[in-house]
Amino acid sequence: MDLLEYQVKEWFREIGIPVLPSQRIDHPTDLKRLKIRYPIVLKSQVHAGERVKAGGVRVVETTIDAIAAAQTIFNLPIWGELPEVLLAESKYDGQQEVYLAVVLDTAVCRPVLLGCKEADIDWETAGERMQHVVVKQEFSPFYARRLALKMGLQGTLMQSVSSVLEKMYQLFVQKDLDLVEVNPLAINAAGQVMALNGKVSINERAMNRHPDIAEMAAKIADGHSRHNGNLRDWNGLGKQRKIGILGNGTGSIMATCDLVVSAGGKPGNCLNLRHAFVTDTSPTTFCDRLAKGLNILAADTSTQVILINLLGSIPQAEELAEVIAKFVQNDNSDNGSRIRQESAFPRLVVRLAGSDFNVAKNFLATLKTQDDTLIMVEDLDEAVAQAVRIAKSGVYNKV
């Protein structure tokens, strides 16, 4: 579970990580009672990235401009998500920005400190510039200083960055987190550091040890439910439902999601089948995760289309067709038809790219379904176009 920025900043403030004066904005009129001085930065509070490119971050200098900007941002969906809250924050003049993170490396089962002297990271080539230190024993300030030195920092700046890293690690352990990220940590002309943005990912298996976090998770889930309801009326697209995406890689999922947005569709849940789900307590196969992913998306009443985009090679490629066929045949059964009348089964648009999938493609091409429940497509652009067309047509009206 990922927190929103304003929630992350509250935790940062409590642990002693430097953050700017800020105020939560639930409605544009709240800006009439703003307690921080202009100029300010208004930030959309959504889980999606690329807020700046989408127009979800605005710098304003007067109350009138702030209210107008807030009205725009509240009605601006980013990757299909509308904000329920904005964050108003003081503007900061940074001369330099760095990236810091504490992450749980499941390969070595140890926390790892990450740092880069560039905050705007190109993750395709990040390995060339990203420095790391594995925390092999009980944590001490030595680990933080070692990372700062590997990043090429010196003097008081090294001490300031090390101090932030120590507090990030303290938060990481206290809250049982998978990730604590500061991106960017800005440095002004006087050498002072400030966490301008942050990300926190909570380990869901550890949530029962933290009643306060469990309560926060319940509120987030309730907010998503109300958020989905609000989206039904957005821009007259009430009949257009979301497109759930299943893929076997982060890059392919992000590319598919971008294409859906570009084609005028609304992405829903996106599940990466390459890795186990956080709720899995025992080893799983790819086909196990495919079956579970299909059921998760089908259970979401906002999902009208499931777009499956699998690339390259996977284990159990031949069994993949059986999983999809079983899912579709359950829809075509008497029980499935009844369920579909009550809650509307989503359609499947399937694109399989790679010679390993030839057997699966041939089998699925012969599968007979009702109402074109399953559509096989060779080209990704065509698959996206088909999914968006079905979602906009409102063929199935979910309850």
Coordinates of C-alpha atoms in Angstrom, one line a residue:
M1 CA 0.0 0.0 0.0
D2 CA 1.4 3.4 -1.0
L3 CA 0.6 6.6 0.9
L4 CA -0.2 9.9 -0.6
E5 CA 2.4 12.7 -0.4
Y6 CA 0.6 14.7 2.3
Q7 CA 0.5 11.5 4.5
V8 CA 4.2 10.8 3.8
K9 CA 5.1 14.4 4.7
E10 CA 3.3 14.0 8.1
W11 CA 5.5 11.0 8.9
F12 CA 8.6 12.8 7.7
R13 CA 7.8 15.7 10.0
E14 CA 7.2 13.4 13.0
I15 CA 10.5 11.6 12.5
G16 CA 12.5 14.8 11.9
I17 CA 13.1 14.7 8.1
P18 CA 13.0 18.4 7.0
V19 CA 9.9 19.3 5.1
L20 CA 8.3 22.6 4.0
P21 CA 5.3 24.3 5.8
S22 CA 2.2 22.8 4.1
Q23 CA -1.5 22.5 4.5
R24 CA -4.1 20.0 3.3
I25 CA -6.7 21.4 1.0
D26 CA -10.0 19.5 0.8
H27 CA -11.9 22.2 -1.2
P28 CA -10.7 25.3 -3.2
T29 CA -12.3 27.6 -0.6
D30 CA -9.9 26.2 2.0
L31 CA -7.3 28.5 0.3
K32 CA -9.1 31.5 1.8
R33 CA -7.9 30.3 5.2
L34 CA -4.3 29.5 4.1
K35 CA -1.8 29.6 6.9
I36 CA 1.4 29.6 4.8
R37 CA 2.8 32.6 2.8
Y38 CA 2.7 33.0 -0.9
P39 CA 4.1 31.9 -3.3
I40 CA 3.0 28.4 -2.8
V41 CA 2.9 25.1 -4.8
L42 CA -0.4 23.3 -5.2
K43 CA 0.0 19.5 -5.7
S44 CA -2.6 16.9 -6.8
Q45 CA -2.7 14.1 -4.2
V46 CA -2.9 11.0 -6.4
H47 CA -0.9 7.8 -6.5
A48 CA -0.1 8.1 -10.2
G49 CA 3.2 9.5 -11.2
E50 CA 4.1 12.3 -13.7
R51 CA 1.9 14.9 -11.9
V52 CA 4.0 17.8 -13.2
K53 CA 3.7 16.7 -16.9
A54 CA 0.0 16.2 -16.5
G55 CA -0.6 19.6 -15.0
G56 CA -1.2 18.4 -11.4
V57 CA 1.4 20.7 -9.9
R58 CA 1.0 24.5 -10.1
V59 CA 2.9 27.5 -8.6
V60 CA 0.7 30.4 -7.6
E61 CA 1.3 33.7 -6.0
T62 CA -2.2 35.0 -4.9
T63 CA -5.3 33.6 -3.4
I64 CA -7.4 34.2 -6.5
D65 CA -4.9 32.4 -8.7
A66 CA -4.7 29.6 -6.1
I67 CA -8.5 29.0 -6.0
A68 CA -8.6 28.9 -9.8
A69 CA -5.7 26.5 -10.0
A70 CA -7.2 24.3 -7.3
Q71 CA -10.5 24.1 -9.1
T72 CA -8.6 22.9 -12.2
I73 CA -6.5 20.4 -10.4
F74 CA -9.5 18.9 -8.5
N75 CA -11.1 18.1 -11.9
L76 CA -7.9 16.9 -13.6
P77 CA -7.6 13.1 -13.8
I78 CA -4.1 11.7 -13.8
W79 CA -4.0 8.1 -15.2
G80 CA -7.7 8.0 -14.5
E81 CA -7.4 9.1 -10.9
L82 CA -9.0 12.3 -9.6
P83 CA -7.6 13.8 -6.4
E84 CA -9.8 14.1 -3.3
V85 CA -7.1 16.2 -1.6
L86 CA -4.5 18.8 -2.6
L87 CA -1.4 19.8 -0.8
A88 CA -0.5 23.5 -0.5
E89 CA 3.2 23.9 0.2
S90 CA 5.7 26.7 0.5
K91 CA 7.9 27.3 -2.6
Y92 CA 11.5 26.3 -2.2
D93 CA 14.5 27.5 -4.2
G94 CA 16.8 24.5 -4.5
Q95 CA 20.2 24.8 -6.3
Q96 CA 20.8 21.0 -6.3
E97 CA 18.7 17.9 -6.0
V98 CA 19.5 14.3 -5.1
Y99 CA 17.7 11.0 -4.8
L100 CA 17.6 8.9 -1.6
A101 CA 15.8 5.7 -0.7
V102 CA 15.7 2.8 1.8
V103 CA 14.3 -0.3 0.2
L104 CA 13.9 -3.9 1.2
D105 CA 15.8 -6.1 -1.2
T106 CA 14.0 -9.4 -1.2
A107 CA 16.9 -11.1 -3.1
V108 CA 19.3 -10.7 -0.2
C109 CA 16.6 -10.2 2.5
R110 CA 18.3 -7.0 3.8
P111 CA 17.5 -3.3 3.7
V112 CA 19.5 -1.3 1.1
L113 CA 20.3 2.4 1.1
L114 CA 20.2 4.0 -2.4
G115 CA 21.5 7.4 -3.5
C116 CA 22.0 9.3 -6.7
K117 CA 23.3 12.9 -7.3
E118 CA 20.5 13.3 -9.9
A119 CA 16.9 13.3 -8.8
D120 CA 15.4 13.1 -12.3
I121 CA 16.3 9.4 -12.8
D122 CA 16.2 7.5 -16.0
W123 CA 15.6 4.1 -14.6
E124 CA 16.8 2.4 -17.7
T125 CA 20.3 3.6 -17.0
A126 CA 20.1 4.3 -13.3
G127 CA 22.5 1.5 -12.5
E128 CA 25.4 3.4 -13.9
R129 CA 24.9 6.3 -11.5
M130 CA 22.9 4.9 -8.5
Q131 CA 25.0 4.1 -5.5
H132 CA 24.0 1.6 -2.9
V133 CA 25.0 0.2 0.5
V134 CA 23.6 -3.1 1.9
V135 CA 22.8 -2.9 5.6
K136 CA 24.3 -6.3 6.6
Q137 CA 24.3 -5.9 10.4
E138 CA 22.6 -3.7 12.9
F139 CA 22.2 -0.2 11.5
S140 CA 24.6 2.5 12.5
P141 CA 25.3 6.0 11.1
F142 CA 28.3 4.5 9.4
Y143 CA 26.1 3.0 6.7
A144 CA 24.5 6.4 5.9
R145 CA 27.9 8.2 5.8
R146 CA 29.3 5.5 3.6
L147 CA 26.5 6.0 1.0
A148 CA 26.9 9.8 1.1
L149 CA 30.6 9.4 0.4
K150 CA 30.0 7.0 -2.5
M151 CA 27.6 9.7 -3.9
G152 CA 30.6 12.1 -3.9
L153 CA 29.3 14.4 -1.1
Q154 CA 31.6 16.2 1.3
G155 CA 31.6 18.4 4.4
T156 CA 28.4 19.7 5.9
L157 CA 26.4 18.4 3.0
M158 CA 27.6 14.9 3.6
Q159 CA 26.5 15.2 7.2
S160 CA 23.1 16.7 6.3
V161 CA 22.3 13.9 3.8
S162 CA 23.6 11.2 6.2
S163 CA 21.2 12.6 8.9
V164 CA 18.3 12.4 6.5
L165 CA 19.2 8.8 5.6
E166 CA 19.4 7.8 9.3
K167 CA 15.9 9.1 9.9
M168 CA 14.6 7.5 6.7
Y169 CA 16.0 4.1 8.0
Q170 CA 14.4 4.7 11.4
L171 CA 11.0 5.3 9.8
F172 CA 11.6 2.2 7.6
V173 CA 12.1 0.0 10.6
Q174 CA 9.4 1.6 12.9
K175 CA 6.6 1.2 10.4
D176 CA 7.6 -2.1 8.8
L177 CA 8.0 -0.5 5.3
D178 CA 9.1 -1.9 1.9
L179 CA 10.3 1.5 0.7
V180 CA 11.0 5.0 2.0
E181 CA 11.9 7.4 -0.8
V182 CA 12.9 11.1 -0.9
N183 CA 12.8 12.3 -4.5
P184 CA 14.0 15.0 -4.6
L185 CA 16.0 16.0 -1.6
A186 CA 16.7 19.6 -2.5
I187 CA 19.7 21.7 -1.4
N188 CA 19.6 25.5 -1.4
A189 CA 22.4 28.0 -1.8
A190 CA 23.1 27.9 2.0
G191 CA 23.5 24.1 1.9
Q192 CA 20.3 23.4 3.7
V193 CA 18.4 20.2 2.7
M194 CA 14.6 19.8 2.2
A195 CA 12.5 16.8 1.3
L196 CA 10.3 18.2 -1.6
N197 CA 8.6 14.9 -2.3
G198 CA 8.5 11.5 -0.8
K199 CA 7.1 8.0 -1.2
V200 CA 6.3 5.3 1.3
S201 CA 5.3 1.7 0.5
I202 CA 3.9 -0.3 3.4
N203 CA 4.4 -4.0 3.8
E204 CA 0.8 -5.3 3.9
R205 CA 1.8 -8.5 5.7
A206 CA 3.0 -6.4 8.7
M207 CA -0.1 -4.2 8.8
N208 CA -1.7 -6.2 11.7
R209 CA 1.2 -5.0 13.9
H210 CA 0.2 -1.4 13.3
P211 CA -3.4 -0.5 14.2
D212 CA -2.9 3.1 13.1
I213 CA -1.7 2.0 9.7
A214 CA -4.6 -0.5 9.3
E215 CA -7.0 2.3 10.1
M216 CA -5.3 4.5 7.5
A217 CA -5.6 1.7 4.9
A218 CA -9.3 1.4 5.6
K219 CA -9.8 5.1 5.0
I220 CA -7.8 4.9 1.7
A221 CA -9.9 2.0 0.5
D222 CA -13.1 4.0 1.4
G223 CA -11.7 7.0 -0.4
H224 CA -11.0 4.9 -3.5
S225 CA -14.6 3.7 -3.4
R226 CA -16.0 7.2 -3.3
H227 CA -13.4 8.3 -5.9
N228 CA -14.6 5.7 -8.3
G229 CA -18.2 7.0 -7.8
N230 CA -17.0 10.5 -8.6
L231 CA -15.4 9.4 -11.8
R232 CA -18.7 8.2 -13.2
D233 CA -19.8 11.7 -13.7
W234 CA -16.5 13.1 -15.0
N235 CA -16.7 14.8 -18.4
G236 CA -19.8 12.9 -19.4
L237 CA -18.0 9.5 -19.6
G238 CA -20.2 7.8 -17.0
K239 CA -20.9 4.8 -19.3
Q240 CA -17.2 4.3 -20.0
R241 CA -15.8 1.8 -17.6
K242 CA -12.2 1.0 -16.8
I243 CA -9.8 -1.3 -18.5
G244 CA -7.9 -3.7 -16.3
I245 CA -4.4 -4.6 -17.5
L246 CA -2.5 -7.8 -16.9
G247 CA 1.2 -8.0 -18.1
N248 CA 4.4 -9.8 -17.4
G249 CA 6.7 -6.8 -16.9
T250 CA 6.7 -3.3 -15.4
G251 CA 7.8 -1.7 -18.7
S252 CA 5.1 -3.4 -20.8
I253 CA 2.4 -2.6 -18.3
M254 CA 3.4 1.1 -18.2
A255 CA 3.5 1.2 -22.0
T256 CA 0.1 -0.5 -22.3
C257 CA -1.4 2.0 -19.7
D258 CA 0.1 5.0 -21.7
L259 CA -1.5 3.7 -24.9
V260 CA -4.9 3.2 -23.2
V261 CA -4.8 6.8 -22.0
S262 CA -3.6 8.1 -25.4
A263 CA -6.5 6.2 -27.1
G264 CA -9.0 7.9 -24.7
G265 CA -9.5 5.0 -22.4
K266 CA -9.4 4.8 -18.6
P267 CA -6.9 2.3 -17.1
G268 CA -8.1 0.4 -14.0
N269 CA -6.0 -1.9 -11.9
C270 CA -2.7 -3.0 -13.5
L271 CA -1.2 -6.2 -12.3
N272 CA 2.3 -7.4 -13.0
L273 CA 2.2 -11.2 -13.2
R274 CA 6.0 -11.6 -13.2
H275 CA 6.1 -11.3 -9.4
A276 CA 4.0 -12.8 -6.6
F277 CA 1.2 -10.7 -5.1
V278 CA 1.8 -9.3 -1.6
T279 CA -1.0 -11.5 -0.2
D280 CA 0.7 -14.7 -1.4
T281 CA 2.1 -16.6 1.5
S282 CA 3.4 -19.6 -0.4
P283 CA 5.3 -20.0 -3.8
T284 CA 3.1 -19.4 -6.9
T285 CA 3.5 -20.2 -10.6
F286 CA 2.8 -17.8 -13.4
C287 CA -0.5 -19.5 -14.2
D288 CA -1.5 -19.3 -10.5
R289 CA -1.0 -15.6 -10.7
L290 CA -2.8 -15.3 -14.0
A291 CA -5.9 -17.0 -12.6
K292 CA -5.8 -14.9 -9.5
G293 CA -5.3 -11.7 -11.5
L294 CA -8.2 -12.5 -13.7
N295 CA -10.5 -13.0 -10.7
I296 CA -9.2 -9.9 -8.9
L297 CA -10.0 -7.7 -12.0
A298 CA -13.4 -9.5 -12.6
A299 CA -14.4 -8.8 -9.0
D300 CA -13.8 -5.0 -9.5
T301 CA -17.2 -3.7 -10.6
S302 CA -15.5 -0.7 -12.4
T303 CA -13.7 -3.1 -14.8
Q304 CA -15.5 -3.7 -18.1
V305 CA -12.5 -5.0 -20.1
I306 CA -9.5 -7.0 -19.2
L307 CA -6.5 -6.4 -21.5
I308 CA -3.9 -9.1 -21.3
N309 CA -0.5 -8.2 -22.9
L310 CA 2.2 -10.8 -22.5
L311 CA 5.6 -10.5 -24.2
G312 CA 8.6 -12.7 -24.7
S313 CA 8.6 -16.0 -22.9
I314 CA 7.1 -17.3 -19.7
P315 CA 7.1 -20.7 -17.9
Q316 CA 4.0 -22.8 -18.5
A317 CA 3.2 -21.1 -21.7
E318 CA 0.9 -23.9 -22.9
E319 CA -1.0 -24.0 -19.6
L320 CA -1.7 -20.3 -20.0
A321 CA -4.4 -21.0 -22.6
E322 CA -6.2 -23.4 -20.2
V323 CA -6.3 -20.8 -17.4
I324 CA -7.9 -18.2 -19.8
A325 CA -10.3 -20.8 -21.3
K326 CA -11.4 -21.8 -17.8
F327 CA -12.1 -18.2 -16.9
V328 CA -14.1 -17.6 -20.1
Q329 CA -16.0 -20.9 -19.9
N330 CA -17.0 -20.0 -16.3
D331 CA -18.6 -16.9 -17.8
N332 CA -20.4 -18.9 -20.5
S333 CA -21.7 -21.5 -18.0
D334 CA -25.2 -21.2 -16.6
N335 CA -23.8 -20.0 -13.3
G336 CA -21.5 -17.6 -15.1
S337 CA -24.4 -16.2 -17.2
R338 CA -26.4 -15.6 -14.1
I339 CA -23.4 -13.8 -12.5
R340 CA -23.0 -11.8 -15.7
Q341 CA -26.6 -10.6 -15.6
E342 CA -26.2 -9.5 -12.0
S343 CA -22.7 -8.0 -12.1
A344 CA -21.5 -8.2 -15.7
F345 CA -18.5 -10.2 -16.5
P346 CA -15.7 -8.2 -18.2
R347 CA -14.6 -9.0 -21.8
L348 CA -11.1 -10.2 -22.5
V349 CA -8.8 -8.7 -25.1
V350 CA -5.7 -10.9 -25.4
R351 CA -2.4 -10.1 -27.1
L352 CA 0.4 -12.6 -26.9
A353 CA 3.7 -11.7 -28.5
G354 CA 6.4 -14.4 -28.9
S355 CA 6.9 -17.8 -30.4
D356 CA 6.4 -19.5 -27.0
F357 CA 2.7 -18.5 -27.2
N358 CA 2.0 -20.1 -30.5
V359 CA 0.3 -23.1 -29.0
A360 CA -1.8 -21.0 -26.6
K361 CA -2.8 -18.6 -29.5
N362 CA -3.9 -21.5 -31.7
F363 CA -6.0 -23.0 -28.9
L364 CA -7.6 -19.8 -27.8
A365 CA -8.4 -18.9 -31.5
T366 CA -10.7 -22.0 -31.6
L367 CA -12.5 -21.3 -28.4
K368 CA -16.2 -20.5 -28.9
T369 CA -17.5 -17.8 -26.6
Q370 CA -20.8 -15.9 -26.3
D371 CA -20.9 -12.2 -27.4
D372 CA -17.2 -12.2 -28.3
T373 CA -16.2 -12.5 -24.6
L374 CA -12.7 -13.3 -25.8
I375 CA -11.0 -11.3 -28.5
M376 CA -7.5 -12.4 -29.8
V377 CA -5.4 -9.6 -31.3
E378 CA -1.8 -9.7 -32.7
D379 CA -0.9 -6.0 -32.6
L380 CA -0.8 -4.1 -29.3
D381 CA -2.2 -0.8 -30.8
E382 CA -5.1 -2.8 -32.2
A383 CA -5.6 -4.6 -28.8
V384 CA -5.8 -1.2 -27.0
A385 CA -8.2 0.2 -29.6
Q386 CA -10.5 -2.8 -29.2
A387 CA -10.4 -2.5 -25.4
V388 CA -11.2 1.2 -25.5
R389 CA -14.0 0.7 -28.0
I390 CA -15.7 -1.9 -25.8
A391 CA -15.2 0.2 -22.7
K392 CA -16.8 3.2 -24.3
S393 CA -19.6 1.3 -25.9
G394 CA -21.0 0.3 -22.5
V395 CA -22.0 -3.2 -23.8
Y396 CA -22.2 -4.5 -20.3
N397 CA -23.6 -2.2 -17.6
K398 CA -22.2 -3.1 -14.2
V399 CA -24.1 -2.7 -11.1

